[in-house]
Amino acid sequence: MRTKAHICVLLGLVCGLTMSSVSYAASDKSDHAAATVKQKVVIQISDNDPKKWTLALNNAENVQEDIGKGNVDIEIVAYGPGLPILKLDSPVATRVADAIAGGVKVVACENTMRKTNLTKDDMLPNLGYVKSGVPEIMHRQQEGYAYIRP
């Protein structure tokens, strides 16, 4: 009788260890899968301040360096007082162009452009345009984008 009890205990331990190993392997794979999911970031710029723009562009660059350009989608949304920095005569025009060339999407709010009498001809090349800046940020957050406002 004792032998049967020992065998049952031994079988229970073996089954428990086997299940733990399978569970650990599965969790390790899910952790790896989570680590390879593409990250998404939306950055709000609504200040007409070159220092804020420089900070936002630095944030975007640092995220790309840390996570890898191919592992993150970054969108900078400019509206309200932050929009004029995207004009052709911008003090950060070169940095914005470099960010766009590096894969950062920079979009301008058409509502702000209309209210300030700006046209696409007044703006830096290669920008994206959205009807309204705030709803764009809201939609991106609903899509799982992390929100940053420097």
mmCIF file of N, CA and C in Angstrom, residues 3 6 9 23 29 38 59 81 97 105 111 127 129:
data_model
loop_
_atom_site.group_PDB
_atom_site.id
_atom_site.type_symbol
_atom_site.label_atom_id
_atom_site.label_comp_id
_atom_site.label_asym_id
_atom_site.label_seq_id
_atom_site.Cartn_x
_atom_site.Cartn_y
_atom_site.Cartn_z
ATOM 1 N N THR A 3 3.764 1.569 -1.185
ATOM 2 C CA THR A 3 4.414 1.701 -2.485
ATOM 3 C C THR A 3 3.483 2.404 -3.461
ATOM 4 N N HIS A 6 3.470 6.020 -2.615
ATOM 5 C CA HIS A 6 4.705 6.676 -3.071
ATOM 6 C C HIS A 6 4.685 6.897 -4.583
ATOM 7 N N VAL A 9 2.375 9.834 -5.345
ATOM 8 C CA VAL A 9 3.034 11.097 -5.011
ATOM 9 C C VAL A 9 4.091 11.425 -6.058
ATOM 10 N N SER A 23 4.264 25.570 -18.810
ATOM 11 C CA SER A 23 3.750 26.896 -18.499
ATOM 12 C C SER A 23 4.852 27.945 -18.618
ATOM 13 N N LYS A 29 7.545 32.536 -24.276
ATOM 14 C CA LYS A 29 7.217 32.865 -25.663
ATOM 15 C C LYS A 29 6.298 34.075 -25.725
ATOM 16 N N LYS A 38 5.120 46.056 -32.320
ATOM 17 C CA LYS A 38 5.522 47.403 -32.718
ATOM 18 C C LYS A 38 4.919 48.427 -31.760
ATOM 19 N N ASN A 59 12.890 63.660 -28.229
ATOM 20 C CA ASN A 59 12.126 62.509 -27.717
ATOM 21 C C ASN A 59 11.940 61.464 -28.802
ATOM 22 N N PRO A 81 -1.047 77.142 -31.541
ATOM 23 C CA PRO A 81 0.184 77.925 -31.563
ATOM 24 C C PRO A 81 1.434 77.126 -31.962
ATOM 25 N N ALA A 97 12.886 68.170 -40.930
ATOM 26 C CA ALA A 97 13.154 67.424 -42.167
ATOM 27 C C ALA A 97 13.929 66.143 -41.871
ATOM 28 N N LYS A 105 6.499 60.605 -38.561
ATOM 29 C CA LYS A 105 5.417 61.270 -39.290
ATOM 30 C C LYS A 105 5.107 62.577 -38.558
ATOM 31 N N ASN A 111 -7.291 72.773 -39.646
ATOM 32 C CA ASN A 111 -8.153 73.786 -39.015
ATOM 33 C C ASN A 111 -7.322 75.002 -38.612
ATOM 34 N N LEU A 127 5.304 67.138 -45.086
ATOM 35 C CA LEU A 127 4.432 67.034 -43.916
ATOM 36 C C LEU A 127 3.192 66.237 -44.287
ATOM 37 N N TYR A 129 -1.007 65.981 -43.312
ATOM 38 C CA TYR A 129 -2.036 66.934 -42.904
ATOM 39 C C TYR A 129 -3.239 66.173 -42.366
#
